[in-house]
Structures are given as structure tokens and as C-alpha cells.
Coordinates of C-alpha atoms in Angstrom, one line a residue:
X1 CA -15.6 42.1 -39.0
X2 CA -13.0 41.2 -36.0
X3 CA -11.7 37.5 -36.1
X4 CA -12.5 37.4 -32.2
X5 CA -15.9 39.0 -32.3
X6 CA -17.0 36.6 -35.6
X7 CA -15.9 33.7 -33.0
X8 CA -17.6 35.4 -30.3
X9 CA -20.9 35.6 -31.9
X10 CA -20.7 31.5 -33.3
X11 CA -20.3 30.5 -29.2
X12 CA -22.9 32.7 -28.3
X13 CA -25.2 31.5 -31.2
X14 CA -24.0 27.4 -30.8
X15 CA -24.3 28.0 -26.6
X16 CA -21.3 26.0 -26.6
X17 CA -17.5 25.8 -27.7
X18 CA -17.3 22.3 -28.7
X19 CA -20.1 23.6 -31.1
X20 CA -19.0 26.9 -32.1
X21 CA -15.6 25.8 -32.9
X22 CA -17.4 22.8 -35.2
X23 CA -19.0 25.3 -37.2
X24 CA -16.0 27.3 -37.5
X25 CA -13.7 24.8 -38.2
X26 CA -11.1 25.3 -36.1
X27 CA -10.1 23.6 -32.6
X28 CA -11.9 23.9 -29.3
X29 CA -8.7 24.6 -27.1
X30 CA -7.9 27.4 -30.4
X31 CA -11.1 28.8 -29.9
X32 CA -10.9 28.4 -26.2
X33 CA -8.0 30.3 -26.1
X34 CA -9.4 33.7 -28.4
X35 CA -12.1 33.8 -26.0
X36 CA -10.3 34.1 -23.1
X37 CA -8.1 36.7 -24.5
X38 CA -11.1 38.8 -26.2
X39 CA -12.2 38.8 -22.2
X40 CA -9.1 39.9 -21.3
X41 CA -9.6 42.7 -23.9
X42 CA -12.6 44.0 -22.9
X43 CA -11.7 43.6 -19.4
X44 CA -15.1 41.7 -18.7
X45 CA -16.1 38.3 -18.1
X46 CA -18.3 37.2 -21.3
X47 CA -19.2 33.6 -20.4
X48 CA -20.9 31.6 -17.7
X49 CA -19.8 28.1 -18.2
X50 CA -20.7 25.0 -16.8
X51 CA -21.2 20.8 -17.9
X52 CA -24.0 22.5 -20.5
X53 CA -22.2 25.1 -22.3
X54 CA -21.9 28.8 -22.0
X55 CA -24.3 31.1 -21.0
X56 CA -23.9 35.0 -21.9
X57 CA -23.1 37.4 -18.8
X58 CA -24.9 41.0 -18.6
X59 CA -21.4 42.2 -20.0
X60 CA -21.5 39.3 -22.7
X61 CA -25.3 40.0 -23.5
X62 CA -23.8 43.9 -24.5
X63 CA -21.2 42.8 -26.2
X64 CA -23.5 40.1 -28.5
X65 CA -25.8 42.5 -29.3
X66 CA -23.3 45.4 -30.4
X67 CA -21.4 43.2 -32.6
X68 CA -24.5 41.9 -34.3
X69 CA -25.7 45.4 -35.1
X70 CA -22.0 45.9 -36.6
X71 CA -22.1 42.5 -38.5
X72 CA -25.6 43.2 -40.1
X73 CA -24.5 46.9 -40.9
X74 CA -21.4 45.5 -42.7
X75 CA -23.4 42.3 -44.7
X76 CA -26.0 44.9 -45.7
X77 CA -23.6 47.2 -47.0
X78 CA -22.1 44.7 -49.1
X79 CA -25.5 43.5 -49.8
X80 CA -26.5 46.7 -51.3
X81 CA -23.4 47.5 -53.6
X82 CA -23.6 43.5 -54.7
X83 CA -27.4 44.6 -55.4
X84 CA -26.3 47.7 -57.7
X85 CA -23.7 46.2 -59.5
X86 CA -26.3 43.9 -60.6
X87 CA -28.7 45.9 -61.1
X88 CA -31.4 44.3 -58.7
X89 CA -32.1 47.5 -56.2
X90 CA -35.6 46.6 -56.0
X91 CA -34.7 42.9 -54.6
X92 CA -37.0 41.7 -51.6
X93 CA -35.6 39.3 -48.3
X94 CA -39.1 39.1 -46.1
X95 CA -39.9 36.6 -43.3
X96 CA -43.4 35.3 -42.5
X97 CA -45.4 32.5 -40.6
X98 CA -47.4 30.1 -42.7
X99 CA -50.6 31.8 -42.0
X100 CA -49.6 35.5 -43.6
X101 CA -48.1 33.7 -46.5
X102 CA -51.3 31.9 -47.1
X103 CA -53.1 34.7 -46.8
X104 CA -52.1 37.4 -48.7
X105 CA -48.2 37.8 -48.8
X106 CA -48.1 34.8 -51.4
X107 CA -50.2 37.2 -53.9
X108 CA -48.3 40.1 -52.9
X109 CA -45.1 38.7 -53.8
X110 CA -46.4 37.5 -57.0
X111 CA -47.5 41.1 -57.8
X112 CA -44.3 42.5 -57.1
X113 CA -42.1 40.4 -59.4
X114 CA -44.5 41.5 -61.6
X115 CA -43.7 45.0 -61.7
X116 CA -40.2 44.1 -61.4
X117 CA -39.6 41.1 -63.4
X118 CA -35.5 41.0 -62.6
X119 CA -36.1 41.6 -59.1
X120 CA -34.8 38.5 -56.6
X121 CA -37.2 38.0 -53.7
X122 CA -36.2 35.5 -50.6
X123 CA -39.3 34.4 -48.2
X124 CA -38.3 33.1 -45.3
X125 CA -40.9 30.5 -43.7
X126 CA -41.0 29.8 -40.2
X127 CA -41.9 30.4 -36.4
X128 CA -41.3 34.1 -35.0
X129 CA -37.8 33.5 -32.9
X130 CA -36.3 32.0 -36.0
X131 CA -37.4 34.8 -38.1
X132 CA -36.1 37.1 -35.0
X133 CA -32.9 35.4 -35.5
X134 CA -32.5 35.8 -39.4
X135 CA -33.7 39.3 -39.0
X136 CA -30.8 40.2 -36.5
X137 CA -28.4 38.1 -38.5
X138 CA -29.3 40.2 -41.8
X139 CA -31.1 37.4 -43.7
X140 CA -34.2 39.0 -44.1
X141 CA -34.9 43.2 -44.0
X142 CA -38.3 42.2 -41.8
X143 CA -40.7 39.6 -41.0
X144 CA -44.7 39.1 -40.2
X145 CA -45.6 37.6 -36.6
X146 CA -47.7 37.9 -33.8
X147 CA -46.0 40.6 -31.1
X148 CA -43.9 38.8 -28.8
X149 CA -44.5 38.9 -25.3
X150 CA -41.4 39.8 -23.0
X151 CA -39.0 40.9 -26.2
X152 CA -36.1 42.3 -24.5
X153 CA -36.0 46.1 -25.7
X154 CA -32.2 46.1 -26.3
X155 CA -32.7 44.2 -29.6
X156 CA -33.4 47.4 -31.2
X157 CA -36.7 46.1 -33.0
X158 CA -39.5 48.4 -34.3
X159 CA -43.5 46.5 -34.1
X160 CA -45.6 48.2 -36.6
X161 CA -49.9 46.6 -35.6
X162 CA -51.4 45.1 -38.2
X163 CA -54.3 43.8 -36.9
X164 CA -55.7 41.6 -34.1
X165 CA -56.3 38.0 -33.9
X166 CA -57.3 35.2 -31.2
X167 CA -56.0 31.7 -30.7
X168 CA -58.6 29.2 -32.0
X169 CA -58.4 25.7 -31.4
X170 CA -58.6 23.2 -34.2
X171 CA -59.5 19.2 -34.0
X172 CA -60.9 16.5 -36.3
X173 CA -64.5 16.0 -37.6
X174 CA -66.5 14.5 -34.7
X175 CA -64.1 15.3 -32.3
X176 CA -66.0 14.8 -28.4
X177 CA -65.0 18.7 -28.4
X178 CA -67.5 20.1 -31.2
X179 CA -71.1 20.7 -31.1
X180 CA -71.0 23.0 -27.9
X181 CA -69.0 25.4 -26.2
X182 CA -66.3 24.5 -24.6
X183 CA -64.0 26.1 -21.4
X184 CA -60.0 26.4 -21.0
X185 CA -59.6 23.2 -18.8
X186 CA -62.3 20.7 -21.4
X187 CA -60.1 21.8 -24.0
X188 CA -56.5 21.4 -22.0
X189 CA -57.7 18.1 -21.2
X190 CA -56.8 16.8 -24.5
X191 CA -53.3 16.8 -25.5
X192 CA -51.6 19.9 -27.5
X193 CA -50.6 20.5 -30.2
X194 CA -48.3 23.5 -31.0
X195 CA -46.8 24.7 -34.2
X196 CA -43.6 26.1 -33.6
X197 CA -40.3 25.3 -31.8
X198 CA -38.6 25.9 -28.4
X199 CA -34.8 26.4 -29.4
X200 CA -32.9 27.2 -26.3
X201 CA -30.7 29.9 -28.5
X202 CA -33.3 32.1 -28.8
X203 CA -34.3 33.0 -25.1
X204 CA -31.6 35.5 -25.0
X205 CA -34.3 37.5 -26.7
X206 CA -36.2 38.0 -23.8
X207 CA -36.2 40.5 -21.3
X208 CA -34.8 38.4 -18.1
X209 CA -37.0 41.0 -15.5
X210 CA -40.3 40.2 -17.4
X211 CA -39.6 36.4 -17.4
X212 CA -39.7 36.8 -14.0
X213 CA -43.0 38.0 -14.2
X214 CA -44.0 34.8 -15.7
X215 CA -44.7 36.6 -19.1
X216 CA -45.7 33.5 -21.6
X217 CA -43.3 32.9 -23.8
X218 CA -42.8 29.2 -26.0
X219 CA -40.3 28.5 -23.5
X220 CA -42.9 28.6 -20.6
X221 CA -45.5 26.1 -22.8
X222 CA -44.3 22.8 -21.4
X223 CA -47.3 21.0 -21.7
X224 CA -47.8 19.4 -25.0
X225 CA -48.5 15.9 -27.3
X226 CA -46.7 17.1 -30.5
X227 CA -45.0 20.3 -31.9
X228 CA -43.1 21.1 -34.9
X229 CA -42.3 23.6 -37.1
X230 CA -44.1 22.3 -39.7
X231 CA -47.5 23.4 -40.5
X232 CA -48.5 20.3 -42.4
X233 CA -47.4 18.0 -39.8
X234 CA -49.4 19.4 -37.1
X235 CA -52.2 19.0 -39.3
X236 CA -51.5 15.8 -39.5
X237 CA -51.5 14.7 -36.3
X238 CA -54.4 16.5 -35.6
X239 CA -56.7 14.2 -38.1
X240 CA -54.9 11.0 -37.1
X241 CA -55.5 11.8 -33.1
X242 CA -57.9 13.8 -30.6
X243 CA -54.8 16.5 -30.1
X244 CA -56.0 19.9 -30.4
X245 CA -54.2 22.2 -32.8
X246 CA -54.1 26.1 -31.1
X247 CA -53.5 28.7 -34.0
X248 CA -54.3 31.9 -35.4
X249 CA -58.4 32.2 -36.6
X250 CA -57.5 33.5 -39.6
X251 CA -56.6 29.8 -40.9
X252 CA -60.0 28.6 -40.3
X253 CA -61.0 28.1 -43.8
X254 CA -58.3 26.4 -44.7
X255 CA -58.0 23.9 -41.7
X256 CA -61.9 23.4 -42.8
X257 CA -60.7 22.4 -46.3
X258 CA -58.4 20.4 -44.8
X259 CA -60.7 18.8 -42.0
X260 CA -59.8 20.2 -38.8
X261 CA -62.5 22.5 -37.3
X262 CA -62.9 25.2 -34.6
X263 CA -63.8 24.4 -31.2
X264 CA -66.5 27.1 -29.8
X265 CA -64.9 28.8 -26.8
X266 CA -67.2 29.8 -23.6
X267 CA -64.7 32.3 -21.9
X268 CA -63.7 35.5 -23.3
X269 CA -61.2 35.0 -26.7
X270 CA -57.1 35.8 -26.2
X271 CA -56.0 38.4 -28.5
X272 CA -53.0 38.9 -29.8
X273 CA -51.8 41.5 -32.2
X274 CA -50.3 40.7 -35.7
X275 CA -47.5 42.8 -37.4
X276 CA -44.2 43.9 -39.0
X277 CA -41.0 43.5 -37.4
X278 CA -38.2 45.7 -38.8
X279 CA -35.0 46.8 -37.2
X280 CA -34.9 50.0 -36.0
X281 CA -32.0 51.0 -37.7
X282 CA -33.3 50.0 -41.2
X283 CA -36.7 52.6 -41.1
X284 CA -36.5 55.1 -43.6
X285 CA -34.5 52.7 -45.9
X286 CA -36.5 53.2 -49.2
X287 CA -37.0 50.2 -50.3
X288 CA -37.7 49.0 -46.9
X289 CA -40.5 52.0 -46.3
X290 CA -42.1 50.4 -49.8
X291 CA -41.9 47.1 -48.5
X292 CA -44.3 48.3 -45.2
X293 CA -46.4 50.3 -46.9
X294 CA -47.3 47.3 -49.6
X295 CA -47.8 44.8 -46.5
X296 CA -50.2 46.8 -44.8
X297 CA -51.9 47.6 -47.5
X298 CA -52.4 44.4 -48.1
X299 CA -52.9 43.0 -44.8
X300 CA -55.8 45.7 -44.3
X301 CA -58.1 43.9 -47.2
X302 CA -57.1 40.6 -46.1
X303 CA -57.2 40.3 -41.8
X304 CA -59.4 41.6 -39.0
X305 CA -59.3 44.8 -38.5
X306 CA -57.0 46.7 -35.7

């Protein structure tokens, strides 16, 4: 792809120069420099700057999301003869959070390598903006999370429903919590604990009119003890403190095994629904089409139903 739109793409990503030009390794006034003259080429400005770093414009939010589509089109075309010339068509790049892995992805991965035994597969572990962010960068071909609020359409993403799922919340044995119902505020009272990460990067991905609506995004959840992207660690703190750990029901037996149990809830439950991202432009890909078609299978013995 273009030198300047390559560049482009690692400021936009890093939200800075001094960072961008770091992980390119070349020169901040160098880079500097290409920027201004890829604006000059456009005819647009592509950057609001200030003490913080840059900051997309509506022109430069166009731009990023155009060359990303052409950058994944170009990796996965090289990704696909690389496959064929080694004979590995049937290979598998997938993205999930802990809780589908757990649950049935793990097995279903197992099964497929072994129907085909040569086949690569690459799982990608983590919260749903990072897996966003590999997905549009052409590391994975699609990922499992819950929907996400205020997505800004432009992405070009495709939601298949899975099923649907509440938020329980999860503390210690004999936590002051357990042994009766408990509202919103008892439970808020105690500090939070949330398992994923805020990473300024990603709130491009949201729809700017429907943050103004106050959707709820992570970037909106300001209140909290402890987070992390790690699973494990938010268990952790969990049994060492009174933090309450808010995830997906599904995990309740395991949390159990691992002694953190669900608070009862007196108000009505917040669902969410659970599913497939894919990239619009990658439906009716074969082996993407099998890949679907396995994971819902599979999801529809393992979750709640739709």
C-alpha cells in the first residue's frame, strides 16, 4: 500500500506523531513533513492537533477507514496465496472473549484440527475493541462478543445474534452481598471490578451522534476499584477483597469452582446479546461461511437461547 497512507494509518492508530514515527522508525519532523503533504494531496485537513496528540477530522475519519479496508484487502490477498502455496486453505484466525473460549470455542477448535490435522488455527484472546481492532487490521477473519453499543456504522461490520445474556455480579464466599436480593445502588456501593480495558485508540469506533446520547460505552464506566484485561486477575482481586466482579452469567460455574458467587438481583436483569462479528466485505467467503455456521452450531448447544 501507499508509503503516505501506511504512515497515515500508524498516527492515526499511535494518536500521536512522536509515537507513530517510533513505531515506524523514522523521524518525527520526516514524518511530520509526509503528513502535511498527504493533506495537501487530498486537499483536506486530516488532523486536529494539540499538547495530547492528534485527533482524526470527519475528513481524516474517511480517509482512515478507506485505507484500512484497502490494507486488509491487500494482507488477505497475500494471506490467501501464502495459504495455497502451502497448502493450508482450511487455516482458521478467530477472536473471542474468555468466556466463549471457555465455553465451547476451545472444543470446537479442537474438533476442527481434527478434521484437518495440517490446518493452522490463531485465537485471539481478549476484550471486544481489541478484537474490533485486529479484525479491521486483518488479524483475525471474525470474533465472538457481546453487541457493542454505539458502533459507528461506517466500520462496515456485519452482527450475526447468538444468544442473549445478562450481567451478573460475582464476589467472594460470605461476602455482606449474598444471602438476599440485592438492588443497583447495594451493589454499586462496593467498588468495581471490570474485565476489560479503556484504550483511548479505540473510541474512533463509536458513532460520535450516539455518544451524545450518552450510549454506554467502556469509555463512559468511570467508576471502578480494579480492571484489567486479564480474566484471572479479576478473579483475583475479587477473593482477596469485597470488589464485585460484573460479567457475563454464563461463567457462573466456573467462578463457583473458583469461589466467587452470584449476587441475587431484585430489579429486572440487563440483557445483552452475544454474537459473531465479521466484516462485511468477507461474507460469502467459503471458508469464512464454514467458520459461522460451525460457531453457531455450536454456540446453540452450549448458551441461552435467542
Amino acid at each position: 500500500m501507499d508509503k503516505l497512507l501506511t504512515q497515515f494509518l500508524a498516527v492515526a492508530d499511535a494518536g500521536s506523531l512522536s509515537g507513530a514515527a517510533t513505531t515506524l522508525l523514522i523521524t518525527q519532523p520526516t514524518l511530520t513533513f509526509n503528513m502535511r503533504k498527504l493533506e495537501e494531496t487530498i486537499g483536506a485537513t486530516l488532523f486536529e492537533r494539540s499538547s495530547r496528540g492528534v485527533r482524526l477530522t470527519r475528513y481524516g475519519e474517511t480517509l482512515y477507514e478507506n485505507a484500512r479496508l484497502m490494507n486488509r484487502l491487500y494482507d488477505n490477498t497475500l494471506s490467501a496465496i501464502a495459504d495455497q502455496q502451502r497448502g493450508t486453505e482450511r487455516g482458521l484466525t478467530v477472536g473471542s472473549g474468555y468466556s466463549w473460549w471457555a465455553m465451547f470455542l476451545k472444543d470446537l477448535v479442537v474438533d476442527y484440527q481434527r478434521e484437518f490435522p495440517k490446518a493452522p488455527v490463531q485465537v485471539s484472546l481478549g476484550n471486544q475493541l481489541r478484537l474490533l481492532d485486529q479484525m479491521l487490521s486483518g488479524d483475525i477473519s471474525l470474533f465472538l462478543a457481546h453487541e457493542i453499543d454505539g458502533l459507528n456504522p461506517s466500520i462496515g461490520t456485519d452482527f450475526i445474534p447468538l444468544s442473549r445474556v445478562y450481567n451478573a455480579h460475582f464476589v467472594h464466599d460470605g461476602h455482606p452481598l449474598l444471602g438476599a436480593p440485592r438492588n443497583r445502588a447495594e451493589i454499586n456501593d462496593y467498588p468495581q471490578i471490570i474485565s476489560s480495558l479503556a484504550e483511548s485508540r479505540h473510541e474512533r469506533f463509536f458513532d460520535i451522534s450516539r455518544r451524545r446520547t450518552r450510549v454506554e460505552t467502556v469509555f463512559d464506566r468511570t467508576h471502578y476499584a480494579f480492571r484489567s484485561n486479564s480474566l484471572a486477575a479479576c478473579i483475583d482481586y475479587a477473593l482477596a477483597t469485597d470488589a464485585v466482579l460484573t460479567h457475563t452469567h454464563v461463567m457462573r460455574a466456573s467462578f463457583t469452582k473458583s469461589g466467587l458467587f452470584e449476587v441475587k438481583q431484585s430489579e429486572p436483569l440487563r440483557m445483552n446479546v452475544a454474537g459473531i462479528y465479521v466484516l462485511k466485505e468477507r461474507r460469502g467467503e467459503e471458508r469464512v461461511e464454514d467458520l459461522i455456521a460451525r460457531i453457531s452450531a455450536a454456540a446453540k448447544t452450549t448458551l441461552p437461547p435467542l
